[in-house]
Coordinates of C-alpha atoms in Angstrom, one line a residue:
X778 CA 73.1 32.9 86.9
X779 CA 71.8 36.6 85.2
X780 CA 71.6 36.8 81.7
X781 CA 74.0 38.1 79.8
X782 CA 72.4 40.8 77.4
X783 CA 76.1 41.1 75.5
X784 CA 75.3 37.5 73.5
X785 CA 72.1 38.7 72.1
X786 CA 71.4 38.4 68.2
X787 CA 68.4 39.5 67.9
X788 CA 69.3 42.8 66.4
X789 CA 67.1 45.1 68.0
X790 CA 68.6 48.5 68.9
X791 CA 67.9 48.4 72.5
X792 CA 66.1 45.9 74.7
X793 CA 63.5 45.6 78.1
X794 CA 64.5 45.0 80.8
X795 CA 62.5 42.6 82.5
X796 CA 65.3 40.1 81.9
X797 CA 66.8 41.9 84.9
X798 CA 63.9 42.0 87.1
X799 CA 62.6 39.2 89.7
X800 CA 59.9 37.2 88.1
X801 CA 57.7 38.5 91.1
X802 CA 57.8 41.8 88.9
X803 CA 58.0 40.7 85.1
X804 CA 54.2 41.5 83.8
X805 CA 53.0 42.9 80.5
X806 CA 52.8 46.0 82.6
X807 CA 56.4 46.8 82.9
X808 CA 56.9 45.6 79.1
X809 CA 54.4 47.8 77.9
X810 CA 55.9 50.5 79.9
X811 CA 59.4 49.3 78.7
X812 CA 58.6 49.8 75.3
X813 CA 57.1 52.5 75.0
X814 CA 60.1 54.2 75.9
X815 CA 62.8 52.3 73.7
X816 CA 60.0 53.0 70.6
X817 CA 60.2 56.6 70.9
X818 CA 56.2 57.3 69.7
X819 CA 55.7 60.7 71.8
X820 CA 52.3 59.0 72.3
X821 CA 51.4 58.2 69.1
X822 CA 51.5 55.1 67.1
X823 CA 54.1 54.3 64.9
X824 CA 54.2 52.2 61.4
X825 CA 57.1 52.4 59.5
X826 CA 58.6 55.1 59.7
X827 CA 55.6 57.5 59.9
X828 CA 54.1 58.4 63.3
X829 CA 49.8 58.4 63.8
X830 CA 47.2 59.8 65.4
X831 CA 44.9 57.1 66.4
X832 CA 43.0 58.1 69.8
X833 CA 39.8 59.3 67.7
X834 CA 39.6 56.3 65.4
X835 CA 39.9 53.6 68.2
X836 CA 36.5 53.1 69.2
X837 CA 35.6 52.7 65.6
X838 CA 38.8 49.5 65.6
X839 CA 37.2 46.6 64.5
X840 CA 39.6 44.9 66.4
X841 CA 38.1 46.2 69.2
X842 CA 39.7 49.6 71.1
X843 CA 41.9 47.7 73.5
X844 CA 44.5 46.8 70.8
X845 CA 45.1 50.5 70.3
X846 CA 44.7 51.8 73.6
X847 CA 47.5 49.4 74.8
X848 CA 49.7 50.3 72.3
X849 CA 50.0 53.8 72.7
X850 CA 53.2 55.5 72.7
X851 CA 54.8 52.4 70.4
X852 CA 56.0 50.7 67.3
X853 CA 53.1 49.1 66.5
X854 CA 54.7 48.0 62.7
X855 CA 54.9 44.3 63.1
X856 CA 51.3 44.0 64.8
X857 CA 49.7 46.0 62.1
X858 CA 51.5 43.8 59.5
X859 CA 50.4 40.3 61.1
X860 CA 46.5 41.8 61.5
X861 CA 45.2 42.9 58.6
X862 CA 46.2 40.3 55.6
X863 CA 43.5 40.8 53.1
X864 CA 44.8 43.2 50.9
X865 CA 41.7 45.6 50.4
X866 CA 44.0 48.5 51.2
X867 CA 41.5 49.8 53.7
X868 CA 43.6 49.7 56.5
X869 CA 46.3 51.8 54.6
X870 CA 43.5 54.5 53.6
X871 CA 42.6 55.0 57.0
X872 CA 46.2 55.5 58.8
X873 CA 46.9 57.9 55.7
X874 CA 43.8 60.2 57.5
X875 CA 45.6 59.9 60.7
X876 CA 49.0 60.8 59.5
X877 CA 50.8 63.3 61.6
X878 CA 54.7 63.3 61.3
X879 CA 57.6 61.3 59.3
X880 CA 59.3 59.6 62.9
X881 CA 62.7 60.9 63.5
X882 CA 64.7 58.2 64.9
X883 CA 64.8 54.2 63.1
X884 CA 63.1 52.2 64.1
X885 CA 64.1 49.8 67.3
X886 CA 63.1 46.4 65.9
X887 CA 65.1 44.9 63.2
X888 CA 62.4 43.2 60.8
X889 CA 62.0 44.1 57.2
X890 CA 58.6 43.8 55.1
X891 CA 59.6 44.5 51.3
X892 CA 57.5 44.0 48.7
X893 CA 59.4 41.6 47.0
X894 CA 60.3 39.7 51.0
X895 CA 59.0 36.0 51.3
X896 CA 56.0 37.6 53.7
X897 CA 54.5 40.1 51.7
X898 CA 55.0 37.8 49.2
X899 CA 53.1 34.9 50.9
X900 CA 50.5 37.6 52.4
X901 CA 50.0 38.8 48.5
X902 CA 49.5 35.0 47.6
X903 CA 46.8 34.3 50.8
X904 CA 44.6 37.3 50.9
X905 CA 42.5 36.3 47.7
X906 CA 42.0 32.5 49.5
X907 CA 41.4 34.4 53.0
X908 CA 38.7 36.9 51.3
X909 CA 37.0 33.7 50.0
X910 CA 36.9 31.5 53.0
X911 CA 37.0 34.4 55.5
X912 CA 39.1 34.7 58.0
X913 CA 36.8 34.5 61.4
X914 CA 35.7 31.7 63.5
X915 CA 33.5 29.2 61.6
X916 CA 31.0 26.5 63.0
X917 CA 33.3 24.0 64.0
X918 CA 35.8 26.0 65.8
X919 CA 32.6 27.8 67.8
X920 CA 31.5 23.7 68.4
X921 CA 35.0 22.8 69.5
X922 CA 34.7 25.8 72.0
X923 CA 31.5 25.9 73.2
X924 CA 31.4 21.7 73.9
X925 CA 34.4 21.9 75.5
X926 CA 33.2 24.7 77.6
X927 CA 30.2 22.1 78.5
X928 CA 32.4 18.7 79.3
X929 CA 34.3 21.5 81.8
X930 CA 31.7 22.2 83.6
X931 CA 30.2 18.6 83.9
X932 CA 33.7 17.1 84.9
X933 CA 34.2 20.3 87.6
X934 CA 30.3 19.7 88.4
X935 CA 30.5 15.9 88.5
X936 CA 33.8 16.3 90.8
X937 CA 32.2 18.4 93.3
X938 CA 28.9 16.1 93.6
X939 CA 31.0 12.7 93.6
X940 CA 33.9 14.5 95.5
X941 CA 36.3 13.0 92.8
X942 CA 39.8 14.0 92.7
X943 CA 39.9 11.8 89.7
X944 CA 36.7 14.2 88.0
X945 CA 38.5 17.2 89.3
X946 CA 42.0 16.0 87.4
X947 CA 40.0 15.5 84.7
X948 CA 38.2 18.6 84.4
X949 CA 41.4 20.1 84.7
X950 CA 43.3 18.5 81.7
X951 CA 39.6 19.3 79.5
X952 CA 40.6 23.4 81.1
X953 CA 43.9 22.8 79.5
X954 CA 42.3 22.1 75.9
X955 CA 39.8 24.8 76.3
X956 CA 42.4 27.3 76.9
X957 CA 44.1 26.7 73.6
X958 CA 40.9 27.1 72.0
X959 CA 40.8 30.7 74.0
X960 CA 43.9 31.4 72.7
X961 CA 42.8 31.1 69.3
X962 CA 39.9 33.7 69.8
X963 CA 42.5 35.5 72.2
X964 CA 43.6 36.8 68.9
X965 CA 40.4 38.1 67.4
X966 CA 38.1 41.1 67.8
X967 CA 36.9 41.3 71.3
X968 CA 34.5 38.5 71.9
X969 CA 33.3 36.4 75.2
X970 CA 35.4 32.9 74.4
X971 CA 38.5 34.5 75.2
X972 CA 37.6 34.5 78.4
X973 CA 38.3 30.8 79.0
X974 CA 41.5 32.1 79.6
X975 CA 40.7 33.9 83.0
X976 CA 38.9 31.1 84.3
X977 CA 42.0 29.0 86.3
X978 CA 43.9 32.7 87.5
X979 CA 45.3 33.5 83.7
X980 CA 44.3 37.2 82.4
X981 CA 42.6 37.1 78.9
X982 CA 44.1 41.1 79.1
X983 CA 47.5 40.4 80.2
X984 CA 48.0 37.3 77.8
X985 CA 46.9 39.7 75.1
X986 CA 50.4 41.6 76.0
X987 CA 52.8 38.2 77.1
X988 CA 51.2 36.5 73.9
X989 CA 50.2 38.3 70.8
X990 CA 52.1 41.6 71.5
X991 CA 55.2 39.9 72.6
X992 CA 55.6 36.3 72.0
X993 CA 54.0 36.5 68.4
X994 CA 55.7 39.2 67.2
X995 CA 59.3 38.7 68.5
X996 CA 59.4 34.7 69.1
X997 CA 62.2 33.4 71.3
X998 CA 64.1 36.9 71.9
X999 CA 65.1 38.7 74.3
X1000 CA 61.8 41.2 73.3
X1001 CA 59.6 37.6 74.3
X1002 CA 58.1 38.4 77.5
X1003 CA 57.0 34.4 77.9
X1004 CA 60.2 33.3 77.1
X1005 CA 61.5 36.1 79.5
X1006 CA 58.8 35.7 82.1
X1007 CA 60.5 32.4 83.3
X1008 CA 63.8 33.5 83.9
X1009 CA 65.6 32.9 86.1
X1010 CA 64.0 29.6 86.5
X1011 CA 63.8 28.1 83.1
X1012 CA 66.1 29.4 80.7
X1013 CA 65.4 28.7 77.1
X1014 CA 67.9 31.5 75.1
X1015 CA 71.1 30.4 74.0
X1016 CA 73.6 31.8 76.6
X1017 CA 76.1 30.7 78.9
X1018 CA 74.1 29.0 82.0
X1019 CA 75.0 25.9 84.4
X1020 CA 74.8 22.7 83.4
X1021 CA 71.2 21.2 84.4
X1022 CA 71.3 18.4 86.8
X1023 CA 68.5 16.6 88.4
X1024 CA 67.3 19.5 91.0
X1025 CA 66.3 21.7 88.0
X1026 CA 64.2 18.9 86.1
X1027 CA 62.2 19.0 89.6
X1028 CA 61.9 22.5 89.9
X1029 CA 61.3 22.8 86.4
X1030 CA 58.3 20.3 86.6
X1031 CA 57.1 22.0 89.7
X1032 CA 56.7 25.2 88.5
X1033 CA 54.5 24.2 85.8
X1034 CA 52.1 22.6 88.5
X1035 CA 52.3 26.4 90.1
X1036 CA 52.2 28.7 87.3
X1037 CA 48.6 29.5 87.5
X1038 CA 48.6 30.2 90.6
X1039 CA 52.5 32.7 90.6
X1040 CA 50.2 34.4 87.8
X1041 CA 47.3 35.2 90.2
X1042 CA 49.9 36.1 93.3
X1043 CA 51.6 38.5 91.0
X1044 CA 48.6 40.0 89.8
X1045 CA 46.7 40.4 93.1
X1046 CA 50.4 42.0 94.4
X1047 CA 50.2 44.7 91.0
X1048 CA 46.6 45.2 92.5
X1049 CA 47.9 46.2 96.0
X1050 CA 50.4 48.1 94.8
X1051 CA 48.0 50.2 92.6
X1052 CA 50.3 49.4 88.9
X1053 CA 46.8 47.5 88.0
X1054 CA 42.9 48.0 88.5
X1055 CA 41.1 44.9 88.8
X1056 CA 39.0 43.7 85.8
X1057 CA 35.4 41.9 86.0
X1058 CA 36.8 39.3 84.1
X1059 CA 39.2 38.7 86.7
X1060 CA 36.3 37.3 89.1
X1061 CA 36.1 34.2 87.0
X1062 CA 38.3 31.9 89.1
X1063 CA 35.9 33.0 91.8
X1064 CA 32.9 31.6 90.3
X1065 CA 34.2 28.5 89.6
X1066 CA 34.9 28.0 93.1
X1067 CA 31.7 29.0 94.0
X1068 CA 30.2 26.5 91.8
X1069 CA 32.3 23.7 93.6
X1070 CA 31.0 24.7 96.6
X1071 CA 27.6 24.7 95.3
X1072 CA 27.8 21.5 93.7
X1073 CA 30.0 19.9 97.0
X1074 CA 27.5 20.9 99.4
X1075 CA 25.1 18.6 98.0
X1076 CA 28.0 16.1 98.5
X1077 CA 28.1 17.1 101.9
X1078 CA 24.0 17.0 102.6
X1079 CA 24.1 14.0 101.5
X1080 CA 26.8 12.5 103.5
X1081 CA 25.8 14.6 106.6
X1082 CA 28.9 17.2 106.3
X1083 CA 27.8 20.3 105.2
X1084 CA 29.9 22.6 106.7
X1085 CA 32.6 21.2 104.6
X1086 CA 31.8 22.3 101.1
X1087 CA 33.5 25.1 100.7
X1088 CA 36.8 23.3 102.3
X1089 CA 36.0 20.6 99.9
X1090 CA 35.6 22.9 97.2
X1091 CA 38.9 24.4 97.6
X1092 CA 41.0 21.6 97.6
X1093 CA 38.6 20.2 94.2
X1094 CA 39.4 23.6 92.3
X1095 CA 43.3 23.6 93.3
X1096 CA 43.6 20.1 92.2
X1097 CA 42.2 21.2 88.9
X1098 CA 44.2 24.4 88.2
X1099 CA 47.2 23.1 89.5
X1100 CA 46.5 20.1 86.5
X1101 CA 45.4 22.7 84.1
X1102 CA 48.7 25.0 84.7
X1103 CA 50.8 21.7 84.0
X1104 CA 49.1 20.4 81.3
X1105 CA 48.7 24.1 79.4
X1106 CA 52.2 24.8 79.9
X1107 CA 54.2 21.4 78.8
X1108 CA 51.8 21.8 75.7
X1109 CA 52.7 25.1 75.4
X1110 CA 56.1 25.1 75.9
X1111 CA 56.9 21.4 73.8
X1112 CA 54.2 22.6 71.1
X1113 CA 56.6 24.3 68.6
X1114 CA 59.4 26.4 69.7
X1115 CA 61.7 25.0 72.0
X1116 CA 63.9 22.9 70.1
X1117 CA 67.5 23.3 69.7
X1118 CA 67.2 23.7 65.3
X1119 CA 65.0 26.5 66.3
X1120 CA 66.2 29.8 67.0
X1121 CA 66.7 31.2 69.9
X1122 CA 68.8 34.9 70.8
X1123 CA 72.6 34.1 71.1
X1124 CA 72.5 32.0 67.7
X1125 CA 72.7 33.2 64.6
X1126 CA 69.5 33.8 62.6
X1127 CA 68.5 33.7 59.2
X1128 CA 71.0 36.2 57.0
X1129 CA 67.7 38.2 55.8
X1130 CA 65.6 40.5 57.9
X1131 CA 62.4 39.3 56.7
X1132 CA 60.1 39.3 59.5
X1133 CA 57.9 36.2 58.2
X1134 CA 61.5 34.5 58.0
X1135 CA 62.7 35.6 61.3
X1136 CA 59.7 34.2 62.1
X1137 CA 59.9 30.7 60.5
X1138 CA 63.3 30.6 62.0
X1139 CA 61.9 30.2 65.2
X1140 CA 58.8 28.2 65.2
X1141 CA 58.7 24.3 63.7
X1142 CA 55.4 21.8 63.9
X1143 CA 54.3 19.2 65.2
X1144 CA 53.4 16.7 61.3
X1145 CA 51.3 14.5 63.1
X1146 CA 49.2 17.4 64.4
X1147 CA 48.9 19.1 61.2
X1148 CA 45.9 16.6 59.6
X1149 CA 43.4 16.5 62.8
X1150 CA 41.4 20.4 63.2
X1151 CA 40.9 19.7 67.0
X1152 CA 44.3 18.7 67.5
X1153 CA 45.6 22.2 65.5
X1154 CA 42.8 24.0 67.6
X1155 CA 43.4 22.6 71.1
X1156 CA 47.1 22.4 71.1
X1157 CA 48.7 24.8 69.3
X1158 CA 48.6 23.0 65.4
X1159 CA 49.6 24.8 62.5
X1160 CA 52.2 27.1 64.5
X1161 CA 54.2 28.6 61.3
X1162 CA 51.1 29.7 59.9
X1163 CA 49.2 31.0 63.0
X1164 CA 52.6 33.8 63.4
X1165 CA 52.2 34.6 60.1
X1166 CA 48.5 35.1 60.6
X1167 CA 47.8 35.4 63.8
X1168 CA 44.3 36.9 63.5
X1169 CA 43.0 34.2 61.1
X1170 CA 41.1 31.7 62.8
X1171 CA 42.9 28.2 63.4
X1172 CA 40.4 26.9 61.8
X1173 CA 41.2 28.5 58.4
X1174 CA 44.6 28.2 58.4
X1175 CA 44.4 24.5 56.4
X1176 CA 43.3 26.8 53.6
X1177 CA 46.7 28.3 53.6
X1178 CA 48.7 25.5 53.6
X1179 CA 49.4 25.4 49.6
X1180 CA 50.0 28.6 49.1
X1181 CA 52.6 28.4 52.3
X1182 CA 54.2 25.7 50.9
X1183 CA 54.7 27.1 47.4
X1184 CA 55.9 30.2 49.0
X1185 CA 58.6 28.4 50.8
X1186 CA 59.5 25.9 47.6
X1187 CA 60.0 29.4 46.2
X1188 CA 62.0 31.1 48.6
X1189 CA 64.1 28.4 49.5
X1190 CA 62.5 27.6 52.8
X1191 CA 62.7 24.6 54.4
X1192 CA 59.8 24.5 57.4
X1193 CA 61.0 22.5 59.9
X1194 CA 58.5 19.7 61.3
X1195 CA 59.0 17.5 64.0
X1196 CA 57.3 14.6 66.3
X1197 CA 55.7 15.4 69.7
X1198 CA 58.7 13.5 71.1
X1199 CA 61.3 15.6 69.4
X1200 CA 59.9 18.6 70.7
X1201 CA 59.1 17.2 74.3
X1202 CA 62.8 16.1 74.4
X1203 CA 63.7 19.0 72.8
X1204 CA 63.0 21.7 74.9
X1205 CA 64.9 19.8 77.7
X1206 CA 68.1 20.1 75.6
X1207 CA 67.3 23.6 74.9
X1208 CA 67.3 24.2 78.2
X1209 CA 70.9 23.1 78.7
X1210 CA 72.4 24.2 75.3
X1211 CA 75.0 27.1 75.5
X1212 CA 77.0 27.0 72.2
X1213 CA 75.3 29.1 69.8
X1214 CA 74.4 27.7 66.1
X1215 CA 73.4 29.0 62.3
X1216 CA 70.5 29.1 61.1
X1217 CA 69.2 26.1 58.9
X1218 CA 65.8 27.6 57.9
X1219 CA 67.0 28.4 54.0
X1220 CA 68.4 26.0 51.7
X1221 CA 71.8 26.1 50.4
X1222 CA 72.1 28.6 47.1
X1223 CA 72.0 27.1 43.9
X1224 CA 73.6 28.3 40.6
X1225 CA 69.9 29.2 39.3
X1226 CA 68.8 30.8 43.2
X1227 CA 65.9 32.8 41.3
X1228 CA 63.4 29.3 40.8
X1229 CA 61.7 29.2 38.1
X1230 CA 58.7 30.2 40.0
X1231 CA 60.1 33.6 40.3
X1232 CA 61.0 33.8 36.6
X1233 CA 57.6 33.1 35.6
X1234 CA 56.0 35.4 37.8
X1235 CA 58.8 37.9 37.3
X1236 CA 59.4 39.0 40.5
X1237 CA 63.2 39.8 42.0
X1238 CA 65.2 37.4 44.0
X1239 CA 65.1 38.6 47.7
X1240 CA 68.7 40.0 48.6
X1241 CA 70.5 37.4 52.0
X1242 CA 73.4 39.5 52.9
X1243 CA 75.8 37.6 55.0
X1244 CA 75.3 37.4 58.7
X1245 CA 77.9 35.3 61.7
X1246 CA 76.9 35.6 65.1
X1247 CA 80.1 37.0 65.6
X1248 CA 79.3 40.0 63.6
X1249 CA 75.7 39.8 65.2
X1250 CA 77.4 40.0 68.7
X1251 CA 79.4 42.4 68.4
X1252 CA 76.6 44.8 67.1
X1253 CA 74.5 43.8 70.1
X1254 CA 77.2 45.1 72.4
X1255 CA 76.3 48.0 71.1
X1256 CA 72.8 48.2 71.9
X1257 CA 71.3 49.5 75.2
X1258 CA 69.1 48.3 77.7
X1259 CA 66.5 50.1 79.7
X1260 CA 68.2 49.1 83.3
X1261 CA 65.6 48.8 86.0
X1262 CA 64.6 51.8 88.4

């Protein structure tokens, strides 16, 4: 059944289309492409409601040149909110000197950032902690990495010499792990560990634009290319769709054991038909297989059947991406956001446009995951405060943690946290649900709704005009979507 856009809630003035195309053709390509034309830039970059000349400062990024090139021709406002949270007002001084124009149409996404909003607020609140601690990779995280990168390669090494499908499944669930610890550098200035991710047939560059462009900055809307991406499989947004039955739990399952390999299909087909140039990066999957091979034809010289390594090797390396894909993706998928309480487009959200609500309103947490640092860095711990921060390294999050809650206590936030079960099971009923809900991310108003918090500190109650998804619905009929050529 084919989405229907009409149910949307998500507020934005007009939409992508990749909901409307075959998944064989949904990439961050064709969003990037998408928006760039519903953002209006004329091929600048847009904050606010000013429009910027970037092109010369770009190689000077310390973010590294690719965020900005990518971004070209688009609203970058949310991104540039989310990456630079220390407050030194550099950042600020630096787009003034590429000013060029006041934009002339509003802007497409519906998220607010006021001064007195919860996330300025809480970004106010964290940048004094962040400047202290910092807010790049420490030791441990680059331990966690760089050992787990070392256990890969002695399970995939040890498979290929003992011919162990058992080693081979193994090294594939370690893959699985590593890649969350990608992710987290993923996020940071250009740097080699973000590379894990290309190793079983992902694209470090292409998650970049699925994950951090998309995903983080519009979670579980229509504007989500992963949540998008799996359409018309899986269906995780709240909108009228078939019941489930037992076929779809297997093709569900089935295409997590596939993923990996759908993703290199799709990218070798965007390479044929010239939409993408290879990158070197891209030859990783390669080299693994060749060190299989390597490593299995001592298997076979030993056991007389040489001319069977690279066979061997193949089957070894399928075994363990196929195990990788499924593991990566249940934990992605069950690790925070999939959970009928959570928002997803078609319910109604939190009354206020805040974009660090709008964010809470869609992401929850695991509470046994929050105490253990590997567990937060491997799979996908301390998920409220990695959206609000995505740039901060997971590692440095737990230094935020006091300051997030107060912020919440303050704003009448309740952070919803759940078991690993909750969210396994979840995502399963999220799958089915159809009947849209209200948010229950903010408390109920009291008589005295400033805190005393606020009255101390003497800063304004934040405005929560009314909202029903009703109201939201009919405003998103409205809206416009970029229909497919």
């Amino acid at each position: 059944m084919a989405p229907r856009d009409g149910a949307l809630t998500s507020q934005f003035g007009r939409y992508t289309g990749g909901r409307r195309r075959w998944i064989w053709d949904k990439s961050g390509v064709a969003w990037l492409e998408d928006k760039r034309k519903i953002d209006g830039a004329a091929g600048l970059w847009r904050v606010h409601d000013e429009l910027y000349d970037l092109s010369e400062f770009a190689e000077r990024h310390p973010g590294g040149r690719f965020w900005l090139d990518i971004t070209r021709g688009q609203d970058i406002t949310e991104l540039f909110e989310a990456s630079h949270c220390l407050a030194t007002g550099r950042p600020e001084q630096q787009l003034a000197r590429c000013r060029v124009r006041a934009a002339t149409q509003p802007r497409n996404a519906p998220y607010t950032f006021q001064a007195d909003g919860f996330y300025r607020t809480l970004k106010r609140r964290a940048a004094p902690v962040l400047r202290r601690v910092g807010t790049g990779a420490g030791a441990a995280t680059r331990l966690v990495a760089d050992g787990g990168l070392l256990l890969f390669l002695v399970t995939g090494v040890a498979s290929a010499v003992l011919h162990s499908r058992l080693a081979a499944a193994a090294s594939g669930v370690v893959l699985a792990l590593l890649l969350g610890v990608g992710h987290n550098f993923l996020h940071q200035r250009d740097n080699w560990r973000m590379y894990l991710l290309d190793v079983p047939l992902l694209s470090s560059a292409e998650f970049r634009v699925s994950h951090a462009l998309s995903h983080h900055m519009f979670p579980n809307t229509a504007m989500d290319l992963e949540v998008t991406l799996l359409e018309p499989v899986i269906f995780f947004l709240t909108h009228a769709k078939r019941r489930r039955g037992l076929a779809d739990a297997v093709v569900y399952h089935l295409t997590l054991l596939i993923s990996f390999f759908i993703e290199g299909m799709k990218r070798a087909l965007r390479w044929i038909r010239g939409e993408q140039r290879p990158r070197p990066e891209n030859a990783l999957p390669l080299l693994h297989v060749l060190l299989l091979a390597g490593c299995a034809g001592l298997w076979g010289r030993a056991h007389g059947r040489p001319a069977d390594a690279l066979l061997d090797a193949l089957g070894l390396w399928t075994l363990t991406v196929a195990t990788c894909g499924y593991v990566f993706a249940t934990l992605g998928l069950a690790a925070a956001h999939h959970h009928p309480r959570l928002y997803h487009d078609g319910d109604e959200p939190v009354a206020e446009r805040d974009w660090g609500l709008r964010q809470l309103d869609a992401v929850g947490d695991r509470a046994a995951v929050r105490g253990s640092p590997l567990l937060v860095l491997t799979t996908f711990g301390d998920h409220g405060l990695h959206h609000l921060f995505p740039t901060v390294d997971h590692g440095q999050l737990v230094h935020l943690r006091g300051v997030f809650d107060a912020t919440c206590a303050e704003f009448g936030v309740r952070y919803r946290h759940f078991s690993a079960w909750e969210l396994l099971r979840g995502q399963h009923q999220q799958m089915g649900r159809t009947r849209p809900r209200p948010s229950d991310l903010m408390a109920a108003p009291t008589p005295d709704d400033s805190g005393s918090a606020r009255q101390e500190t003497g800063e304004r109650a934040p405005h929560r005009p009314p909202a029903t998804v009703a109201t939201l619905q009919a405003n998103s009929n409205q809206s416009s979507c970029i229909s497919q050529s």
